[in-house]
Amino acid sequence: MAKEIQVLKTGTECIAKYDFEGTSNYDLPFKKGDWLVIVKTTRDPNWYVAEKFCDGKKGMIPVNYVKENSKKAVKLQTMPWFHGKITREVAESLLNPISDGLFLVRESTNYPGDYTLCVAFDAKVEHYRVIHTNSKVTVDEEEFFDSLTELVAHYESDADGLCIQLLKCVPKDGVKEFEVKLSDFEQAGWLIKKRDLEFHEVLGDGEFGEVRKGIYRGIKVAIKTLKPETCTKFSIQNFLAEASVMTDLKHPNLVRLMGINIDETVKPSRICLITEFMSKGSLIEYLRTRGRAVITRQNQFSFACDVGKGMAYLENRDLVHRDLAARNVLVAEDNVAKVADFGLARPELFKSDSVGKIPIKWTAPEALRRQDFSSKSDVWSYGVFLWELYSFGRVPYPRVPLNDVTKFVEMGNRMDIPDKCPVPIYQLMIDCWQAIPSSRPKFESILQSLKAMQFEACTPATMP
Ligand code: ADP
């Protein structure tokens, strides 16, 4: 029986299975491995209208020459039993009252970089050193695991030399620790081969390493490389966490992840994150370099809407960005703004390990004081982003020294309206800066407010 062909919906991304030369001007020739997107289905079930990612050319393609480019999201794995840097004494008090097989994992105090598995047994607590070596972890230097999660799972199924099998963990209170595994990216189809990548000029310098322009299967991309000198387990985990958050995001106003690449031929291995290329760079630079001469009120308004839409999508998925600012918004060739930099983004309950790096001027007071990050603290940052947008890239809180900003805000002070900013936009900023998080609007209602003020916000500031 002939295999039934699955009909792909408009907007589906596909990969070409074979070369197609086409026979008429209506056809869209492509090569095996090219990326295409279905523009529409046709009356003939054997043909789609499609567009090639690399050059935007459109035409007819035969349905059986392409397959859907579906990749699964990579999830952060929770580690409820991981208590971070606690002392031996604190671990023992947490495991009290002792019940055989009760356990937790902590960071080793004597051997930084290693861990300690603490297991209650026979009225006392055994502390096993977990050695971290060559990206593997081991207790007995006989059996090695790719991750702590795998090690714990192993000893949960079998004592295998420990005093007792791990039976029940003492979960850590509050925010959850997480772990990401490289093999998860491989299994979910996110690994890009080095031979498919071309590295071009440097675009910018990021916190983790440089960002270069590149080509992947004929498409322009941005390649962010983790600096070799910062390749500690901690930074690799954060880098992979950023990638893993991005594997689950598909929205026209969020920068898309294409995949990750790992080069193990160099030591230490080099990890790259490949995203769509945003030709006009970061919005902050765009605002500062073009200014009022180029950027119209209409442009500002559409940037505000674009970012609001991207953030509403995150809010609906309970994802908190934690670092929304004009420097982390990128502009595409067609002037569409997209939120980027998911380096600190995590599901609401997860920990984001960067207390030292909190961008004070953009962060809501409750997040600064109590690490209470939520979509509502993202809304606060969106208010600061609007202020940057309407002041053409000025640094927020001009004249207030950085160390005084928190006090300034907590005393009820807010930034003034930027020069020539539409009043309803400023009102929106003030709403976003409500001291009580629940009094701030949701992103969905920010979008409605923007829609309602469209005419007023887009009318030129000075009428002739
Ligand atoms: P970090 O947040 O770690 O400091 P970024 O991801 O913001 O690093 O990247 C640094 C700079 O690289 C950006 O300001 C921008 O100029 C450039 N850049 C980053 N991603 C892209 C992209 N997808 N397209 C074009 N330029 C980019």
PDB file of C-alpha atoms and ligand atoms in Angstrom, residues 202-213 221-224 239 242 255-256 274-285 323 327-331 340-343, ligand 1:
ATOM      1  CA  VAL A 202      32.725  39.363  14.606  1.00  0.00           C
ATOM      2  CA  LEU A 203      29.414  41.113  15.349  1.00  0.00           C
ATOM      3  CA  GLY A 204      29.813  41.823  19.028  1.00  0.00           C
ATOM      4  CA  ASP A 205      31.186  40.699  22.315  1.00  0.00           C
ATOM      5  CA  GLY A 206      28.876  39.016  24.760  1.00  0.00           C
ATOM      6  CA  GLU A 207      29.153  38.039  28.373  1.00  0.00           C
ATOM      7  CA  PHE A 208      30.031  34.429  27.507  1.00  0.00           C
ATOM      8  CA  GLY A 209      32.105  35.092  24.424  1.00  0.00           C
ATOM      9  CA  GLU A 210      32.113  36.642  20.981  1.00  0.00           C
ATOM     10  CA  VAL A 211      29.243  36.635  18.502  1.00  0.00           C
ATOM     11  CA  ARG A 212      30.087  36.125  14.822  1.00  0.00           C
ATOM     12  CA  LYS A 213      28.128  36.300  11.638  1.00  0.00           C
ATOM     13  CA  VAL A 221      23.071  33.150  11.200  1.00  0.00           C
ATOM     14  CA  ALA A 222      24.681  34.547  14.341  1.00  0.00           C
ATOM     15  CA  ILE A 223      27.127  32.223  16.117  1.00  0.00           C
ATOM     16  CA  LYS A 224      27.762  32.829  19.792  1.00  0.00           C
ATOM     17  CA  PHE A 239      25.146  28.483  28.297  1.00  0.00           C
ATOM     18  CA  GLU A 242      20.047  29.513  27.598  1.00  0.00           C
ATOM     19  CA  VAL A 255      15.118  35.417  18.327  1.00  0.00           C
ATOM     20  CA  ARG A 256      15.077  31.830  17.050  1.00  0.00           C
ATOM     21  CA  ILE A 274      23.491  29.337  16.494  1.00  0.00           C
ATOM     22  CA  THR A 275      20.577  31.768  16.166  1.00  0.00           C
ATOM     23  CA  GLU A 276      18.840  33.629  13.376  1.00  0.00           C
ATOM     24  CA  PHE A 277      20.787  36.651  12.113  1.00  0.00           C
ATOM     25  CA  MET A 278      19.424  40.095  12.981  1.00  0.00           C
ATOM     26  CA  SER A 279      21.033  42.426  10.462  1.00  0.00           C
ATOM     27  CA  LYS A 280      20.363  45.727  12.259  1.00  0.00           C
ATOM     28  CA  GLY A 281      21.941  44.594  15.499  1.00  0.00           C
ATOM     29  CA  SER A 282      20.907  45.566  19.003  1.00  0.00           C
ATOM     30  CA  LEU A 283      18.062  48.051  19.445  1.00  0.00           C
ATOM     31  CA  ILE A 284      20.088  50.172  21.858  1.00  0.00           C
ATOM     32  CA  GLU A 285      22.755  50.828  19.208  1.00  0.00           C
ATOM     33  CA  ASP A 323      17.054  40.719  31.652  1.00  0.00           C
ATOM     34  CA  ARG A 327      20.429  46.075  24.659  1.00  0.00           C
ATOM     35  CA  ASN A 328      18.812  42.634  24.594  1.00  0.00           C
ATOM     36  CA  VAL A 329      16.369  43.412  21.782  1.00  0.00           C
ATOM     37  CA  LEU A 330      17.647  42.866  18.242  1.00  0.00           C
ATOM     38  CA  VAL A 331      16.354  44.400  15.002  1.00  0.00           C
ATOM     39  CA  ALA A 340      17.030  37.995  22.577  1.00  0.00           C
ATOM     40  CA  ASP A 341      19.427  36.928  25.252  1.00  0.00           C
ATOM     41  CA  PHE A 342      17.754  34.240  27.237  1.00  0.00           C
ATOM     42  CA  GLY A 343      20.903  33.815  29.349  1.00  0.00           C
TER      43      GLY A 343
HETATM   44  P1  ADP B   1      25.593  38.987  25.877  1.00  0.00           P
HETATM   45  O1  ADP B   1      24.177  39.160  26.239  1.00  0.00           O
HETATM   46  O2  ADP B   1      26.157  37.699  26.351  1.00  0.00           O
HETATM   47  O3  ADP B   1      26.387  40.189  26.299  1.00  0.00           O
HETATM   48  P2  ADP B   1      24.709  39.189  23.183  1.00  0.00           P
HETATM   49  O4  ADP B   1      23.990  37.938  22.901  1.00  0.00           O
HETATM   50  O5  ADP B   1      23.870  40.359  23.549  1.00  0.00           O
HETATM   51  O6  ADP B   1      25.753  38.919  24.309  1.00  0.00           O
HETATM   52  O7  ADP B   1      25.578  39.591  21.956  1.00  0.00           O
HETATM   53  C1  ADP B   1      26.483  40.698  21.919  1.00  0.00           C
HETATM   54  C2  ADP B   1      26.302  41.509  20.629  1.00  0.00           C
HETATM   55  O8  ADP B   1      26.395  40.661  19.478  1.00  0.00           O
HETATM   56  C3  ADP B   1      24.924  42.171  20.512  1.00  0.00           C
HETATM   57  O9  ADP B   1      24.872  43.398  21.156  1.00  0.00           O
HETATM   58  C4  ADP B   1      24.762  42.314  19.008  1.00  0.00           C
HETATM   59  O10 ADP B   1      25.447  43.464  18.535  1.00  0.00           O
HETATM   60  C5  ADP B   1      25.471  41.081  18.477  1.00  0.00           C
HETATM   61  N1  ADP B   1      24.487  39.999  18.220  1.00  0.00           N
HETATM   62  C6  ADP B   1      24.087  39.063  19.092  1.00  0.00           C
HETATM   63  N2  ADP B   1      23.184  38.220  18.540  1.00  0.00           N
HETATM   64  C7  ADP B   1      22.994  38.642  17.284  1.00  0.00           C
HETATM   65  C8  ADP B   1      22.152  38.196  16.193  1.00  0.00           C
HETATM   66  N3  ADP B   1      21.334  37.153  16.344  1.00  0.00           N
HETATM   67  N4  ADP B   1      22.210  38.875  15.034  1.00  0.00           N
HETATM   68  C9  ADP B   1      23.036  39.940  14.906  1.00  0.00           C
HETATM   69  N5  ADP B   1      23.831  40.414  15.888  1.00  0.00           N
HETATM   70  C10 ADP B   1      23.825  39.778  17.065  1.00  0.00           C
END
